[in-house]
Short mmCIF file of C-alpha atoms and ligand atoms in Angstrom, two decimals:
data_model
loop_
_atom_site.label_atom_id
_atom_site.label_comp_id
_atom_site.label_asym_id
_atom_site.label_seq_id
_atom_site.Cartn_x
_atom_site.Cartn_y
_atom_site.Cartn_z
CA MET A 1 2.14 14.30 12.48
CA ILE A 2 -0.51 14.08 9.79
CA VAL A 3 0.54 14.33 6.16
CA ASN A 4 -2.70 14.59 4.25
CA LYS A 5 -1.44 16.06 0.99
CA PRO A 6 1.41 14.93 -1.27
CA PRO A 7 4.58 16.60 0.07
CA MET A 8 6.24 19.21 -2.16
CA GLY A 9 9.86 20.31 -2.19
CA PHE A 10 13.30 19.79 -3.65
CA ASN A 11 15.85 16.97 -3.30
CA THR A 12 19.54 17.26 -4.16
CA TRP A 13 20.08 13.83 -5.74
CA ASN A 14 19.01 14.26 -9.38
CA THR A 15 21.21 17.25 -10.03
CA PHE A 16 24.00 17.19 -7.47
CA GLY A 17 24.58 13.59 -6.42
CA GLU A 18 27.66 13.65 -4.19
CA ASN A 19 28.50 17.26 -5.12
CA ILE A 20 26.56 18.81 -2.31
CA ASN A 21 27.80 21.39 0.16
CA GLU A 22 26.67 24.26 2.31
CA SER A 23 26.73 26.83 -0.52
CA VAL A 24 24.65 24.66 -2.83
CA ILE A 25 22.03 24.21 -0.12
CA LYS A 26 21.94 27.88 0.82
CA GLU A 27 21.76 29.01 -2.81
CA THR A 28 18.98 26.52 -3.45
CA ALA A 29 17.11 27.77 -0.39
CA ASP A 30 17.44 31.35 -1.65
CA ALA A 31 16.25 30.31 -5.11
CA MET A 32 13.24 28.43 -3.73
CA VAL A 33 12.06 31.63 -2.10
CA ASP A 34 13.09 34.14 -4.80
CA THR A 35 11.50 32.20 -7.66
CA GLY A 36 8.15 31.83 -5.89
CA LEU A 37 8.48 28.07 -5.47
CA LEU A 38 7.94 28.27 -1.72
CA ASP A 39 4.79 30.34 -2.27
CA ALA A 40 3.60 27.70 -4.74
CA GLY A 41 3.91 25.05 -1.99
CA TYR A 42 7.44 23.64 -2.40
CA LYS A 43 8.54 23.79 1.21
CA TYR A 44 10.91 20.87 1.88
CA LEU A 45 14.59 21.21 0.95
CA VAL A 46 16.02 17.70 1.27
CA ILE A 47 19.70 16.77 1.32
CA ASP A 48 20.08 13.28 -0.18
CA ASP A 49 22.98 10.81 0.08
CA CYS A 50 26.69 11.73 0.50
CA TRP A 51 26.36 14.40 3.20
CA SER A 52 28.31 12.63 5.97
CA GLU A 53 31.82 11.45 6.74
CA ARG A 54 32.53 7.87 5.64
CA GLU A 55 32.55 6.60 9.24
CA ARG A 56 30.65 7.35 12.42
CA ASP A 57 32.27 9.19 15.32
CA SER A 58 34.29 6.54 17.14
CA VAL A 59 33.33 7.89 20.57
CA THR A 60 29.69 8.94 20.30
CA GLY A 61 28.72 6.54 17.50
CA LYS A 62 26.92 9.42 15.76
CA ILE A 63 26.92 10.07 12.04
CA ILE A 64 28.93 13.23 11.43
CA PRO A 65 28.52 15.71 8.58
CA ASP A 66 31.38 15.85 6.06
CA HIS A 67 33.60 18.59 7.46
CA ILE A 68 34.62 19.85 4.03
CA LYS A 69 31.14 19.93 2.49
CA PHE A 70 29.47 21.22 5.65
CA PRO A 71 32.21 23.01 7.65
CA ASN A 72 29.68 24.62 10.01
CA GLY A 73 27.80 21.41 10.72
CA MET A 74 24.23 20.56 9.81
CA LYS A 75 22.38 22.60 12.41
CA SER A 76 23.64 25.84 10.88
CA VAL A 77 22.49 24.70 7.41
CA SER A 78 19.13 23.75 8.85
CA ASP A 79 18.87 27.12 10.63
CA TYR A 80 19.52 28.89 7.34
CA VAL A 81 16.88 26.81 5.55
CA HIS A 82 14.39 27.54 8.33
CA SER A 83 15.22 31.25 8.27
CA LYS A 84 13.93 31.29 4.69
CA GLY A 85 10.61 29.80 5.77
CA LEU A 86 11.47 26.39 4.34
CA LEU A 87 11.59 22.96 5.99
CA PHE A 88 14.76 20.90 6.17
CA GLY A 89 15.22 17.30 5.05
CA MET A 90 17.92 14.70 5.70
CA TYR A 91 18.72 11.28 4.26
CA SER A 92 19.75 7.92 5.70
CA CYS A 93 19.38 4.25 4.94
CA ALA A 94 17.81 1.19 6.57
CA GLY A 95 20.92 -0.88 5.83
CA THR A 96 24.43 -0.78 7.24
CA ARG A 97 25.61 1.62 4.53
CA THR A 98 23.81 4.10 2.27
CA CYS A 99 23.58 3.41 -1.43
CA ALA A 100 26.65 5.60 -2.04
CA ASP A 101 28.54 3.82 0.79
CA TYR A 102 28.24 6.20 3.73
CA PRO A 103 27.10 5.02 7.18
CA GLY A 104 23.53 3.69 7.22
CA SER A 105 21.21 3.68 10.22
CA PHE A 106 20.89 -0.09 10.75
CA ASP A 107 21.06 -0.74 14.50
CA HIS A 108 21.54 3.01 15.12
CA GLU A 109 17.98 4.05 14.36
CA PHE A 110 17.14 5.75 17.65
CA LEU A 111 20.50 7.53 17.92
CA ASP A 112 20.24 8.76 14.34
CA ALA A 113 16.66 9.96 14.75
CA GLU A 114 17.83 11.95 17.78
CA THR A 115 20.72 13.36 15.74
CA PHE A 116 18.37 14.43 12.93
CA ALA A 117 16.10 16.05 15.52
CA GLU A 118 19.14 17.92 16.91
CA TYR A 119 19.83 19.20 13.39
CA GLY A 120 16.25 20.48 13.25
CA ALA A 121 15.26 18.10 10.46
CA ASP A 122 11.62 18.06 9.34
CA PHE A 123 11.92 15.25 6.80
CA LEU A 124 13.88 12.00 6.53
CA LYS A 125 14.34 10.07 3.30
CA TYR A 126 15.19 6.49 4.24
CA ASP A 127 16.81 4.25 1.63
CA TYR A 128 17.14 0.44 1.36
CA CYS A 129 20.72 -0.46 0.35
CA TYR A 130 22.94 -2.87 2.35
CA ARG A 131 19.96 -4.28 4.23
CA PRO A 132 20.94 -7.34 6.28
CA ALA A 133 19.18 -10.22 4.57
CA HIS A 134 17.70 -11.62 7.77
CA HIS A 135 15.73 -8.42 8.42
CA HIS A 136 12.63 -7.85 6.35
CA GLY A 137 11.93 -4.31 5.21
CA ASP A 138 8.81 -3.89 7.29
CA LEU A 139 10.79 -4.38 10.50
CA LEU A 140 13.49 -1.94 9.46
CA TYR A 141 11.05 0.78 8.46
CA ARG A 142 9.08 0.13 11.63
CA ARG A 143 12.25 0.63 13.69
CA MET A 144 12.97 4.01 12.18
CA GLY A 145 9.26 4.86 12.35
CA MET A 146 9.36 4.26 16.11
CA ALA A 147 12.66 6.12 16.47
CA LEU A 148 11.17 9.18 14.77
CA LYS A 149 8.18 9.06 17.09
CA ALA A 150 10.57 9.00 20.06
CA CYS A 151 12.89 11.77 18.84
CA GLY A 152 10.82 14.70 20.06
CA ARG A 153 10.36 16.39 16.68
CA ASP A 154 7.82 16.08 13.86
CA ILE A 155 9.80 14.52 11.02
CA LEU A 156 8.10 13.47 7.81
CA PHE A 157 9.18 9.89 7.11
CA SER A 158 9.89 9.18 3.44
CA ALA A 159 10.69 5.55 2.60
CA CYS A 160 12.71 4.59 -0.45
CA ASN A 161 12.74 0.85 -1.20
CA TRP A 162 12.07 1.28 -4.94
CA GLY A 163 8.73 -0.56 -4.91
CA CYS A 164 10.39 -3.88 -3.92
CA ASP A 165 9.11 -6.68 -1.66
CA ASP A 166 5.42 -5.84 -2.22
CA VAL A 167 6.09 -2.67 -0.25
CA GLU A 168 2.61 -1.27 -0.87
CA LYS A 169 1.14 -4.08 1.27
CA TRP A 170 3.09 -3.23 4.45
CA ILE A 171 4.58 0.23 4.27
CA ARG A 172 1.60 2.15 5.67
CA SER A 173 1.81 0.12 8.88
CA THR A 174 5.37 1.29 9.53
CA GLY A 175 4.54 4.98 9.96
CA THR A 176 5.95 6.39 6.71
CA HIS A 177 4.21 9.35 5.06
CA MET A 178 5.40 8.65 1.53
CA TYR A 179 7.24 5.74 -0.01
CA ARG A 180 9.03 5.17 -3.27
CA SER A 181 6.88 2.78 -5.26
CA THR A 182 9.23 2.70 -8.27
CA GLY A 183 12.88 2.34 -9.20
CA ASP A 184 15.03 5.40 -9.89
CA ILE A 185 13.98 7.83 -12.59
CA ASN A 186 16.42 9.11 -15.17
CA ASP A 187 16.04 12.20 -17.29
CA SER A 188 14.38 10.61 -20.30
CA PHE A 189 10.84 10.22 -21.56
CA PRO A 190 10.97 6.38 -21.60
CA SER A 191 12.04 6.34 -17.93
CA MET A 192 9.12 8.58 -16.97
CA ARG A 193 6.76 6.49 -19.12
CA ASP A 194 7.88 3.17 -17.57
CA ILE A 195 7.38 4.61 -14.11
CA LEU A 196 3.88 5.85 -14.78
CA PHE A 197 2.73 2.64 -16.46
CA SER A 198 4.17 0.58 -13.59
CA GLN A 199 1.91 2.47 -11.20
CA ILE A 200 -1.47 2.12 -12.84
CA ASP A 201 -2.57 -0.78 -10.65
CA LYS A 202 -0.80 0.63 -7.57
CA LEU A 203 -2.53 4.01 -7.46
CA ALA A 204 -5.21 2.87 -5.06
CA TYR A 205 -2.54 2.33 -2.38
CA SER A 206 -1.74 6.05 -2.35
CA ALA A 207 -3.86 8.03 0.07
CA PRO A 208 -3.75 10.76 2.74
CA GLY A 209 -1.37 9.67 5.48
CA CYS A 210 1.05 7.96 3.09
CA PHE A 211 1.52 8.66 -0.61
CA ASN A 212 3.08 6.61 -3.40
CA ASP A 213 6.27 8.43 -4.42
CA ILE A 214 7.19 7.93 -8.07
CA ASP A 215 10.55 9.68 -7.61
CA MET A 216 11.92 13.15 -7.94
CA LEU A 217 10.93 15.14 -11.00
CA THR A 218 13.52 15.66 -13.72
CA ILE A 219 11.79 18.79 -15.03
CA GLY A 220 14.28 21.47 -16.04
CA MET A 221 17.31 19.17 -16.10
CA TYR A 222 17.70 18.88 -19.89
CA GLY A 223 20.21 16.07 -19.45
CA LYS A 224 22.39 17.86 -16.90
CA GLY A 225 23.09 16.41 -13.49
CA ASN A 226 23.58 13.15 -11.76
CA VAL A 227 20.92 10.73 -13.02
CA GLY A 228 22.16 10.19 -16.55
CA SER A 229 20.55 10.09 -20.00
CA ALA A 230 20.15 12.63 -22.72
CA GLY A 231 17.42 14.70 -21.14
CA CYS A 232 13.92 15.72 -22.13
CA ASN A 233 12.32 18.63 -23.96
CA ASP A 234 9.64 20.96 -22.63
CA THR A 235 6.81 18.85 -24.04
CA ASP A 236 8.14 15.80 -22.17
CA TYR A 237 8.41 17.79 -18.95
CA LYS A 238 4.89 19.18 -19.38
CA THR A 239 3.52 15.63 -19.56
CA GLN A 240 5.71 14.50 -16.67
CA PHE A 241 4.33 17.22 -14.43
CA ALA A 242 0.71 16.57 -15.47
CA VAL A 243 1.11 12.83 -14.73
CA TRP A 244 2.69 13.44 -11.30
CA CYS A 245 -0.18 15.81 -10.52
CA ILE A 246 -3.01 13.52 -11.58
CA TYR A 247 -1.30 10.64 -9.71
CA SER A 248 -1.30 12.65 -6.42
CA ALA A 249 2.43 11.96 -6.28
CA PRO A 250 4.81 13.93 -4.06
CA LEU A 251 6.23 16.84 -6.08
CA MET A 252 9.92 16.77 -5.26
CA LEU A 253 11.84 18.87 -7.76
CA GLY A 254 15.19 17.44 -8.81
CA GLY A 255 16.42 20.00 -11.33
CA ASP A 256 18.77 22.85 -10.43
CA ILE A 257 16.33 25.46 -9.19
CA ARG A 258 19.00 28.14 -9.36
CA THR A 259 18.93 27.91 -13.15
CA PHE A 260 15.23 27.22 -13.83
CA SER A 261 13.90 29.13 -16.83
CA LYS A 262 10.68 31.15 -16.76
CA GLU A 263 8.96 28.34 -18.68
CA THR A 264 10.08 25.68 -16.20
CA LEU A 265 8.95 27.80 -13.28
CA ALA A 266 5.59 28.48 -14.93
CA LEU A 267 5.08 24.74 -15.41
CA VAL A 268 5.91 23.64 -11.88
CA THR A 269 3.92 26.48 -10.29
CA ASN A 270 0.82 25.95 -12.47
CA LYS A 271 -1.86 26.54 -9.86
CA LYS A 272 -4.49 24.34 -11.43
CA LEU A 273 -2.18 21.36 -11.81
CA ILE A 274 -1.02 21.78 -8.22
CA ARG A 275 -4.67 21.93 -7.16
CA ILE A 276 -5.23 18.58 -8.88
CA ASN A 277 -2.15 17.17 -7.13
CA GLN A 278 -3.04 18.50 -3.70
CA ASP A 279 -6.74 17.66 -3.81
CA GLU A 280 -7.60 16.64 -0.28
CA GLU A 281 -9.43 13.49 -1.28
CA ALA A 282 -6.37 12.15 -3.17
CA ARG A 283 -8.47 9.72 -5.16
CA PRO A 284 -6.66 7.45 -7.59
CA ALA A 285 -6.91 8.33 -11.27
CA PHE A 286 -8.30 5.72 -13.63
CA ILE A 287 -7.71 5.14 -17.32
CA THR A 288 -10.80 5.17 -19.52
CA ASN A 289 -9.76 4.24 -23.02
CA SER A 290 -9.36 0.49 -23.14
CA ARG A 291 -10.54 0.61 -26.74
CA ILE A 292 -9.18 -0.22 -30.14
CA GLU A 293 -6.45 2.20 -31.11
CA LYS A 294 -4.12 2.53 -34.07
CA ASP A 295 -0.44 1.96 -33.38
CA CYS A 296 2.33 4.04 -34.97
CA ASN A 297 2.20 1.90 -38.14
CA GLY A 298 -1.49 2.55 -38.52
CA GLU A 299 -2.46 -0.96 -37.43
CA MET A 300 -5.49 -1.46 -35.23
CA LYS A 301 -4.67 -2.78 -31.77
CA TYR A 302 -6.75 -3.42 -28.72
CA THR A 303 -5.22 -1.20 -26.06
CA VAL A 304 -1.55 -0.42 -26.39
CA GLU A 305 -0.33 -1.67 -23.02
CA LYS A 306 2.63 0.59 -22.37
CA GLY A 307 2.35 3.48 -24.70
CA GLY A 308 -0.19 4.84 -27.08
CA ALA A 309 -2.38 7.67 -25.99
CA LYS A 310 -4.17 7.39 -22.70
CA THR A 311 -6.91 9.33 -20.96
CA PHE A 312 -6.82 9.58 -17.17
CA VAL A 313 -9.74 10.72 -15.06
CA LYS A 314 -9.45 11.69 -11.39
CA LEU A 315 -12.36 12.73 -9.22
CA LEU A 316 -11.63 15.85 -7.20
CA SER A 317 -13.37 17.25 -4.17
CA ASP A 318 -16.07 19.92 -4.76
CA ASN A 319 -17.62 17.82 -7.53
CA GLU A 320 -14.81 18.61 -9.93
CA ILE A 321 -13.14 16.12 -12.21
CA ALA A 322 -9.64 16.24 -13.70
CA VAL A 323 -9.08 14.77 -17.17
CA LEU A 324 -5.65 14.23 -18.69
CA PHE A 325 -5.21 13.29 -22.35
CA ALA A 326 -1.61 12.21 -22.93
CA ASN A 327 0.31 10.76 -25.85
CA PHE A 328 3.17 8.47 -24.83
CA ASP A 329 4.08 7.54 -28.39
CA GLU A 330 6.62 8.76 -30.92
CA CYS A 331 3.97 9.70 -33.48
CA GLU A 332 0.88 11.91 -33.35
CA ARG A 333 -1.92 10.09 -31.53
CA LYS A 334 -5.54 10.66 -30.59
CA ALA A 335 -6.42 10.34 -26.91
CA GLU A 336 -10.08 9.53 -26.49
CA LEU A 337 -12.65 9.96 -23.78
CA TYR A 338 -15.73 7.79 -23.92
CA PHE A 339 -17.88 9.52 -21.32
CA GLU A 340 -19.67 6.23 -20.74
CA ASP A 341 -16.38 4.78 -19.41
CA ALA A 342 -16.03 7.65 -16.97
CA GLY A 343 -19.48 6.96 -15.55
CA ILE A 344 -21.39 9.57 -17.57
CA PRO A 345 -23.72 7.71 -19.96
CA PHE A 346 -25.25 9.63 -22.85
CA ALA A 347 -28.76 8.89 -21.56
CA SER A 348 -28.03 10.89 -18.42
CA GLY A 349 -28.06 14.07 -20.48
CA TYR A 350 -24.92 15.16 -18.69
CA GLY A 351 -21.57 16.10 -20.06
CA LEU A 352 -18.55 18.04 -18.83
CA VAL A 353 -17.65 21.71 -18.95
CA MET A 354 -13.89 21.55 -19.46
CA GLU A 355 -11.26 24.17 -18.68
CA ASN A 356 -7.77 23.68 -20.04
CA VAL A 357 -5.31 24.01 -17.15
CA PHE A 358 -2.48 25.17 -19.41
CA THR A 359 -4.31 27.76 -21.54
CA GLY A 360 -7.33 28.66 -19.39
CA GLU A 361 -9.51 28.04 -22.46
CA SER A 362 -12.97 26.56 -21.81
CA LEU A 363 -14.34 23.96 -24.17
CA GLY A 364 -17.98 24.45 -23.14
CA VAL A 365 -20.11 21.35 -22.51
CA LYS A 366 -18.77 18.18 -24.11
CA LYS A 367 -20.86 15.01 -24.18
CA ASP A 368 -20.68 11.34 -25.09
CA TYR A 369 -17.28 11.19 -26.79
CA MET A 370 -14.36 13.44 -27.45
CA SER A 371 -10.78 13.09 -28.56
CA ARG A 372 -7.70 15.25 -28.65
CA SER A 373 -5.02 14.89 -31.31
CA LEU A 374 -1.69 15.15 -29.60
CA ALA A 375 1.86 15.58 -30.86
CA PRO A 376 4.36 12.95 -29.65
CA HIS A 377 4.69 13.07 -25.82
CA ASP A 378 2.24 15.98 -25.54
CA CYS A 379 -0.78 16.25 -23.27
CA GLU A 380 -3.83 18.34 -22.53
CA CYS A 381 -5.28 18.54 -19.07
CA TYR A 382 -8.66 19.85 -17.96
CA ILE A 383 -10.53 20.61 -14.77
CA CYS A 384 -14.19 19.80 -15.41
CA LYS A 385 -17.64 20.09 -13.92
CA LEU A 386 -20.72 18.06 -14.74
CA ALA A 387 -23.30 20.01 -16.73
CA LYS A 388 -26.32 19.44 -19.00
C1 LIG B 1 18.87 5.34 -4.37
C2 LIG B 1 17.61 6.19 -4.33
C3 LIG B 1 17.92 7.53 -4.96
C4 LIG B 1 19.05 8.19 -4.19
C5 LIG B 1 20.26 7.27 -4.15
C6 LIG B 1 21.36 7.83 -3.26
O1 LIG B 1 18.63 4.13 -3.75
O2 LIG B 1 16.58 5.53 -5.01
O3 LIG B 1 16.76 8.34 -4.97
O4 LIG B 1 18.62 8.49 -2.89
O5 LIG B 1 19.92 5.99 -3.66
O6 LIG B 1 22.47 6.98 -3.21
#
């Protein structure tokens, strides 16, 4: 199968952790359709860790669904998800046990891939806990990659080794379609900020076929759920979504969709941001403002490494350009765009016509230099065209 755009969907882990069951999945499936998320492109509903019994079936060796959480088995859940027009995702692990201590797929890869195909799975998230030390990750992901190819069903392969072991250098060769290039997110602005700064020099590894996955979104969680921390506000979530979009990262929602507010839904279905995310060229964004900036105490500093205000530029297909001004600091900051740094020198006579993706407002032609003053954690994002 060819995965040429960042996958979009929902994953149970951030909100539900081990508290998953058939009703939660069915209600989430209903909500994905009723709220318009499916129409916006969110089509995978993925069940994360903790779905199975603690041990394999002693006769068949198969992993078996927890009979209390999923009394009708997994195929019936998958059928329900499919009946809503969604795709169905499962979870396993390259080690002997999953991270929450359920059976992992080590040495059972081909049997498990067949089992997931029997369930009607369309997606497999594949974790990295309890990996036997004598097996390198590339071999283990390759084994499941081969098993999925043999299983008779198109199953999107989503690796999750948290960015360890120089994964970006070998993961594409194993057949995965997305791979976690970071540790786990929690529902706080610093966690999101650390993740995005850790990826700046890894963005070029993300491309059609296999995308860097910077973890499930925490948008709409407000501190509730399974991944800890005090939560974020709407400004934080707005910037989180804009960053995931300009990074061409998979958009896997992790908040409880059943309780999403109108504002949360409007954010995650913003058509222009999704267009930036899904752009078929999936070019890496670059940061332009490696200039002198003032820190929060008003002191001049040459580039605030992890923080400050940053300006990202991403070339889109159809000669469009996305620009994101974002403030990662705790005080008001100015994000700057030196057009020269984006490849548009003043002498060219060209500038950018800029349309704000949140407000629809057009700024007309801007040239040479511009800046946006941003409240703490806020951002502005534009889709632009070159113009004289
Ligand atoms: C972690 C993974 C999380 C979640 C969890 C389940 O390793 O990064 O996204 O899947 O395991 O136990």
